[in-house]
PDB file of C-alpha atoms in Angstrom:
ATOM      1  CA  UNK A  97      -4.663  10.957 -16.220  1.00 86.00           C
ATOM      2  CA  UNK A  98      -2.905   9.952 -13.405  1.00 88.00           C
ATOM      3  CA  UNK A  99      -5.717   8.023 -11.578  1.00 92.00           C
ATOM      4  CA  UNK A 100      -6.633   6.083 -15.073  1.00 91.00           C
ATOM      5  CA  UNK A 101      -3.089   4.764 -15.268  1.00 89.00           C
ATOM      6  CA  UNK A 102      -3.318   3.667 -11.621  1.00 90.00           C
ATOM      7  CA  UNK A 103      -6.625   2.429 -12.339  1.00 92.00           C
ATOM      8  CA  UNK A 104      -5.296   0.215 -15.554  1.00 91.00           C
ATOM      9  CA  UNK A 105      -2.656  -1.028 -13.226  1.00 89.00           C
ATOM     10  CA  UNK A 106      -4.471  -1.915 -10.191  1.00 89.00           C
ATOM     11  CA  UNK A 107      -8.003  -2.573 -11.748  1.00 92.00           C
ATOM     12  CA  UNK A 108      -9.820  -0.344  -9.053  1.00 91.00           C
ATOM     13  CA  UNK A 109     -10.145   3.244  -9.513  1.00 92.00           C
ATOM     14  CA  UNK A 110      -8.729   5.469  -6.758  1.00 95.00           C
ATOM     15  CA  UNK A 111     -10.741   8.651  -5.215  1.00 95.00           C
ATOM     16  CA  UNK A 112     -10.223  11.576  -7.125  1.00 96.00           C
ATOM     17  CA  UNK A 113     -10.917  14.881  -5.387  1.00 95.00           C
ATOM     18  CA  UNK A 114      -9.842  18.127  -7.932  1.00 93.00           C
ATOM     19  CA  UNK A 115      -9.598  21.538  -6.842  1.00 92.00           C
ATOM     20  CA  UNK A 116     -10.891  22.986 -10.467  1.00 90.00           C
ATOM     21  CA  UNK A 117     -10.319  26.511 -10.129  1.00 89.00           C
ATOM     22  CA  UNK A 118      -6.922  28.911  -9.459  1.00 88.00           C
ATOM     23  CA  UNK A 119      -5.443  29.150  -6.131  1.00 88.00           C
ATOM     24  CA  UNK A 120      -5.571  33.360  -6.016  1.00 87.00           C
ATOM     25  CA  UNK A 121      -9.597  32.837  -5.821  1.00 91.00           C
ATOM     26  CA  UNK A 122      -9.592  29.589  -3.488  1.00 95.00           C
ATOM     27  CA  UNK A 123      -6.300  27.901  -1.468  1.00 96.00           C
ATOM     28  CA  UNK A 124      -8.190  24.989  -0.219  1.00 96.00           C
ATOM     29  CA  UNK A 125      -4.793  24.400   1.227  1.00 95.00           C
ATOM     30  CA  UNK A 126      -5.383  27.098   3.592  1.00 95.00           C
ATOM     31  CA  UNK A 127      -7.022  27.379   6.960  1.00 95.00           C
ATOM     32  CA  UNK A 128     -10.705  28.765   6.220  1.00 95.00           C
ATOM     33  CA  UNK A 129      -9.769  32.287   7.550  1.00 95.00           C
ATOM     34  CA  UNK A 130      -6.781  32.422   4.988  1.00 96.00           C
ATOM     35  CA  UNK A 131      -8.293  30.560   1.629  1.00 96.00           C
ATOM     36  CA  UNK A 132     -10.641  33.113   0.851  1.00 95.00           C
ATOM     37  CA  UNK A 133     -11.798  37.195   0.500  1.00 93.00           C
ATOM     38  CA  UNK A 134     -15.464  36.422  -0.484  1.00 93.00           C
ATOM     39  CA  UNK A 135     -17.828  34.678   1.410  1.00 93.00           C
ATOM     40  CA  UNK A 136     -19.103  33.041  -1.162  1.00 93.00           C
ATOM     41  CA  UNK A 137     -16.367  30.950  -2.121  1.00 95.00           C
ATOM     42  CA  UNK A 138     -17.009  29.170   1.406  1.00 96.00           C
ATOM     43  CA  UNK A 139     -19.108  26.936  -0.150  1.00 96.00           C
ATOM     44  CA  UNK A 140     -16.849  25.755  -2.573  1.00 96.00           C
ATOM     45  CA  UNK A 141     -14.040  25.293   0.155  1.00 97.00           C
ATOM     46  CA  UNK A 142     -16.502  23.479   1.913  1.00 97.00           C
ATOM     47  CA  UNK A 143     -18.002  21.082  -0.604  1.00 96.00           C
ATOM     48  CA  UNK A 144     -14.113  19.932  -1.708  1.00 96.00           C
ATOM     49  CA  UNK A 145     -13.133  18.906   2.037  1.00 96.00           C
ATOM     50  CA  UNK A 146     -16.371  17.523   3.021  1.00 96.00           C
ATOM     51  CA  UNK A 147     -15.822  15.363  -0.437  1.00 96.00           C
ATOM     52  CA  UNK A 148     -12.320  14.169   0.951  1.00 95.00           C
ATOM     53  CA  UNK A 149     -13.687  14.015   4.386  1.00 95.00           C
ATOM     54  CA  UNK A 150     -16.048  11.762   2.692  1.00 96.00           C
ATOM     55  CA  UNK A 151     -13.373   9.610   0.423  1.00 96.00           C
ATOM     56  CA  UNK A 152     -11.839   9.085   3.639  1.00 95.00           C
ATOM     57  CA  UNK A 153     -14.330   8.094   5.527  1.00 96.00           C
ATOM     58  CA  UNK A 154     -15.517   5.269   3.065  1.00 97.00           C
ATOM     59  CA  UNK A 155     -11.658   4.001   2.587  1.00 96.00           C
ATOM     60  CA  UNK A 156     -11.477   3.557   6.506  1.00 97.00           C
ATOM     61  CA  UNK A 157     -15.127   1.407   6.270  1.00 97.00           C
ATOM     62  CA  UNK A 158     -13.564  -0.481   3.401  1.00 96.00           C
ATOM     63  CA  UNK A 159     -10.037  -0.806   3.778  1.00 96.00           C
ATOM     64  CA  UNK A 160      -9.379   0.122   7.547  1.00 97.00           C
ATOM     65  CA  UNK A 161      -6.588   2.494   6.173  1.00 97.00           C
ATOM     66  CA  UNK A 162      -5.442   4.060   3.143  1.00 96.00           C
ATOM     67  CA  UNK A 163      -3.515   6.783   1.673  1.00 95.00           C
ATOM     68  CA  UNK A 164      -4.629  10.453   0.587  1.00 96.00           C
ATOM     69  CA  UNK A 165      -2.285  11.572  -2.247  1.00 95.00           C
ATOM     70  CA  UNK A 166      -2.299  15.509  -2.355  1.00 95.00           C
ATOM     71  CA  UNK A 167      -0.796  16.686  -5.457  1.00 93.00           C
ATOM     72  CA  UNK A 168       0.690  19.848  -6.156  1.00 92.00           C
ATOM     73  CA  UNK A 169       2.879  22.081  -8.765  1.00 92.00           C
ATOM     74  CA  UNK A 170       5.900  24.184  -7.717  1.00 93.00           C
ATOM     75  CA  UNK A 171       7.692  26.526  -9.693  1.00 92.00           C
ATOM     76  CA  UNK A 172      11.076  26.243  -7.326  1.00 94.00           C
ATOM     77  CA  UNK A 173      12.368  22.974  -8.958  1.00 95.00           C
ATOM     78  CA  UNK A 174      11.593  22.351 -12.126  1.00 95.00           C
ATOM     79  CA  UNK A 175      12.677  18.418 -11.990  1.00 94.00           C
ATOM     80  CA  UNK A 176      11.791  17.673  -8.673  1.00 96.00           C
ATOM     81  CA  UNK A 177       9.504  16.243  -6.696  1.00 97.00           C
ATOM     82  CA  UNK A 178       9.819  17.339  -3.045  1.00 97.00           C
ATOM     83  CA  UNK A 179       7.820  15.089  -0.107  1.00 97.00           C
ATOM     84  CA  UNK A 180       5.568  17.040   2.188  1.00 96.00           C
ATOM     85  CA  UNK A 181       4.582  14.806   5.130  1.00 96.00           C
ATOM     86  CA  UNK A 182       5.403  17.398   8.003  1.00 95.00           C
ATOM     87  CA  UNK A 183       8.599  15.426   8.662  1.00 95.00           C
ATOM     88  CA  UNK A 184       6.494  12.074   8.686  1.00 96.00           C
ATOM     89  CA  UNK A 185       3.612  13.636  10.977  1.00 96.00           C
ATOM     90  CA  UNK A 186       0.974  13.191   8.965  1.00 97.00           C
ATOM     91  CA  UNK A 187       2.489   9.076   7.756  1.00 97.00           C
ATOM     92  CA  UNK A 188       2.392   8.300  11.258  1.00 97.00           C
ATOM     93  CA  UNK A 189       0.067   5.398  10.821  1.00 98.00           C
ATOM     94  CA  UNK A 190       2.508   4.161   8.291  1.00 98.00           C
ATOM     95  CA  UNK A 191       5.566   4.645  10.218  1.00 97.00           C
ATOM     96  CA  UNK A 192       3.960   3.279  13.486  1.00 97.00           C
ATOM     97  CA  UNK A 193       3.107  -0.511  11.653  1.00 97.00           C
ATOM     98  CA  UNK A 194       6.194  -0.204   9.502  1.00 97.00           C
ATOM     99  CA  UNK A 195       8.847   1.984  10.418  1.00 97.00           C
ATOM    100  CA  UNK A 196      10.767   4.921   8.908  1.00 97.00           C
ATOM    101  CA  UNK A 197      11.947   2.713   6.083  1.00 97.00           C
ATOM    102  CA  UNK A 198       8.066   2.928   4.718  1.00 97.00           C
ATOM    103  CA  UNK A 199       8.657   6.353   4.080  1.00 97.00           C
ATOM    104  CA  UNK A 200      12.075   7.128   3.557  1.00 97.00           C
ATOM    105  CA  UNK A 201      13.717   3.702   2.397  1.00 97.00           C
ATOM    106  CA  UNK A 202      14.174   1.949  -1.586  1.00 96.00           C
ATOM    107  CA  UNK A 203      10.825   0.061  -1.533  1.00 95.00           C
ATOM    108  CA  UNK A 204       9.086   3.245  -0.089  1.00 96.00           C
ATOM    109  CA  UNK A 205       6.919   5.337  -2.928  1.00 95.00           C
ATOM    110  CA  UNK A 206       9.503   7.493  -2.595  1.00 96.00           C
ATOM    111  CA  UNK A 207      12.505   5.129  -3.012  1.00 96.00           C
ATOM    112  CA  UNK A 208      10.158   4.100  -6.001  1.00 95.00           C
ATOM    113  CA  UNK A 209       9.788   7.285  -7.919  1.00 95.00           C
ATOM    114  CA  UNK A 210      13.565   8.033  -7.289  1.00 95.00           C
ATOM    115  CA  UNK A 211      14.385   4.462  -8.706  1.00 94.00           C
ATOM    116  CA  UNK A 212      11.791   5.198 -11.926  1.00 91.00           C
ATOM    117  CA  UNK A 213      14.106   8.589 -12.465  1.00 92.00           C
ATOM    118  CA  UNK A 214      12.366  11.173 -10.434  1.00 95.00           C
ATOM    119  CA  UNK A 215      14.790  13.477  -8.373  1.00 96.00           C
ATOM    120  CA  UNK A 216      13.154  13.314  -4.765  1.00 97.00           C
ATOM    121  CA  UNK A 217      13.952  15.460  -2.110  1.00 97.00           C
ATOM    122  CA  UNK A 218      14.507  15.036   0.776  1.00 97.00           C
ATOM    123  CA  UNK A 219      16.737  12.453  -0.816  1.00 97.00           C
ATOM    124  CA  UNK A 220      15.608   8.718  -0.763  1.00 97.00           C
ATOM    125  CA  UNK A 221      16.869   6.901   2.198  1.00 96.00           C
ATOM    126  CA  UNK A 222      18.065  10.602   4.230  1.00 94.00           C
ATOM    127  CA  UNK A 223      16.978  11.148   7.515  1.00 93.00           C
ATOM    128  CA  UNK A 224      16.784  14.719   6.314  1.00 94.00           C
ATOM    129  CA  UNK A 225      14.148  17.215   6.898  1.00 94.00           C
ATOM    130  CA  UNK A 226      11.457  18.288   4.708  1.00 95.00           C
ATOM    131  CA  UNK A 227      11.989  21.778   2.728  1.00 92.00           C
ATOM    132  CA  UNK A 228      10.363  24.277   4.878  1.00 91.00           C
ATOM    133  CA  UNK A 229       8.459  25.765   2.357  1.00 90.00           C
ATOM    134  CA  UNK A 230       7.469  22.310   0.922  1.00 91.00           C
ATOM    135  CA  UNK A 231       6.315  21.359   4.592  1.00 89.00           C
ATOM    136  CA  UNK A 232       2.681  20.103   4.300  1.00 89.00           C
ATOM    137  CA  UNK A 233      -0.075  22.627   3.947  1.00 91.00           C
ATOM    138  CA  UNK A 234      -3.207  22.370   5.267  1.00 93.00           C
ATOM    139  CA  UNK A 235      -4.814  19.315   4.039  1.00 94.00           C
ATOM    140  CA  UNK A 236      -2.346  17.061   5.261  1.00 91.00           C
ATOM    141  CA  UNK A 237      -2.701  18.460   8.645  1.00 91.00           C
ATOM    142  CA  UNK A 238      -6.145  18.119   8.695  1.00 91.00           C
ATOM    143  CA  UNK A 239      -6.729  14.541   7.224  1.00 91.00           C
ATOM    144  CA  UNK A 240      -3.194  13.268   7.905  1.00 93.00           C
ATOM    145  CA  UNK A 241      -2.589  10.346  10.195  1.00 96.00           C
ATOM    146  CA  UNK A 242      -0.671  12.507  12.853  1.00 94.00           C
ATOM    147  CA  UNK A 243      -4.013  12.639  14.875  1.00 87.00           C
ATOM    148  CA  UNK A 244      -4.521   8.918  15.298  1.00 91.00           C
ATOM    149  CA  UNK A 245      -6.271   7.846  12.729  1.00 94.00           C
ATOM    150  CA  UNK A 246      -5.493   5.656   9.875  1.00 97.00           C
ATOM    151  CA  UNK A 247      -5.497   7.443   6.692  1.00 97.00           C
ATOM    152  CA  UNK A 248      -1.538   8.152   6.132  1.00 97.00           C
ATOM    153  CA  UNK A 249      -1.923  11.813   4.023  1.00 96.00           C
ATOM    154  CA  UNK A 250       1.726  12.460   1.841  1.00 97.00           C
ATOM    155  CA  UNK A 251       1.633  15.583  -0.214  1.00 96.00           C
ATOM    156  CA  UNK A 252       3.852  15.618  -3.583  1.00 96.00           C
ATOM    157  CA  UNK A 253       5.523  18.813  -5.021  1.00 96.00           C
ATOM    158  CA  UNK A 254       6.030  18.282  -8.517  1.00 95.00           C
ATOM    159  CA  UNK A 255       7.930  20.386 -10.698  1.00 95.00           C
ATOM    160  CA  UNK A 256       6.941  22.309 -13.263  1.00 92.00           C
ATOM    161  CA  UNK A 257       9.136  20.069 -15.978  1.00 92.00           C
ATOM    162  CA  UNK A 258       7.077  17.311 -15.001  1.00 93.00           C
ATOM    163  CA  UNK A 259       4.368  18.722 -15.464  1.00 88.00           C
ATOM    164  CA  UNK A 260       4.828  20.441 -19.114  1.00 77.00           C
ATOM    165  CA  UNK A 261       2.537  19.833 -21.739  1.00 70.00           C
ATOM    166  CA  UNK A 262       5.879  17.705 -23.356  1.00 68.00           C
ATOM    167  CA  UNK A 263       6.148  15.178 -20.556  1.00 64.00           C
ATOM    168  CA  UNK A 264       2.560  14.737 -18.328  1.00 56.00           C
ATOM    169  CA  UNK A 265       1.975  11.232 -20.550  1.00 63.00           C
ATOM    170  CA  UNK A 266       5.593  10.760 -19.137  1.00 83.00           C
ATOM    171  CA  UNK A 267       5.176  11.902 -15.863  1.00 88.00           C
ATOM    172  CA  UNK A 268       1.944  10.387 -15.056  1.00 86.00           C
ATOM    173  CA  UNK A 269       3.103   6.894 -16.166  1.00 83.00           C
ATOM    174  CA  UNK A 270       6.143   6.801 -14.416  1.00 85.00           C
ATOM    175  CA  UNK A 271       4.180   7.659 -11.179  1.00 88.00           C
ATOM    176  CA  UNK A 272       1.627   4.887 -11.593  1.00 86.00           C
ATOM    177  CA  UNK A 273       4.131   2.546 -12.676  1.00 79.00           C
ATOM    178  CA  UNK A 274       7.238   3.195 -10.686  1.00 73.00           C
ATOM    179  CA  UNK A 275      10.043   0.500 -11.406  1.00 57.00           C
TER     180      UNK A 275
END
């Protein structure tokens, strides 16, 4: 829902890469060695990063640079969303052609979702750090900026209140159309 309201705001679809089965089978937030038991779930782990791999690959040959938006539930907050960018690691990109004000500041997506009534944390305009346990997993360390490229990779934490069946419709609006 969320990329067809971004979609009917921008007029071009983003990439959509879904992890469509439970995390105690598959974390493909994990490092291979810790997402799995089976062996047979390799290939499934292997088909979804190859496809972002892929998305990301075809954003740099169109666009030069783009963002990877890794999306998550957490059960420790229900009303917040908590920013995952290994203290800015993996936004280096961002933060190298822009500064820390890109991330952190009023106009950042951050500053934007806090201004469209989403609790943030770390706090909007706070040179705090990231929640330890809301760190960045794997994916943004793997397909993050941190490395030199130019793919900034920001994972979101979203409470479950946001995401109840009562207020996705909400939720995902507000997102795509933050103030």
């Amino acid at each position: 829902k969320l990329a067809d309201r971004i979609a009917a705001k921008l007029g071009e679809r983003p990439y959509v890469v879904i992890a469509n089965f439970h995390r105690r089978y598959l974390d493909v937030n994990r490092r291979p060695r810790d997402a799995f038991e089976s062996p047979h779930a390799r290939i499934v782990y292997d088909t979804y990063h190859n496809a972002l791999a892929e998305a990301r690959r075809d954003v740099i040959d169109r666009w030069g640079s783009g963002l990877l938006l890794d999306l998550h539930g957490q059960g420790a907050d229900p009303n917040v969303i908590f920013r995952c960018t290994q203290n800015g690691k993996t936004t280096s990109y961002l933060l190298n052609r822009f500064g820390r004000e890109a991330l952190i500041g009023s106009n950042s997506l951050f500053g934007r979702l806090s201004e469209a009534g989403f609790h943030v944390i770390p706090k909007v305009g706070a040179e705090d750090l990231e929640q330890p346990s809301y760190y960045g997993g794997f994916i943004v360390r793997t397909h993050g900026s941190q490395n030199g490229g130019t793919v900034d990779e920001i994972q979101l934490e979203f409470g479950r209140a946001l995401l109840s069946n009562s207020s996705p419709d909400q939720t995902d609006y507000r997102v795509a159309h933050p103030v």
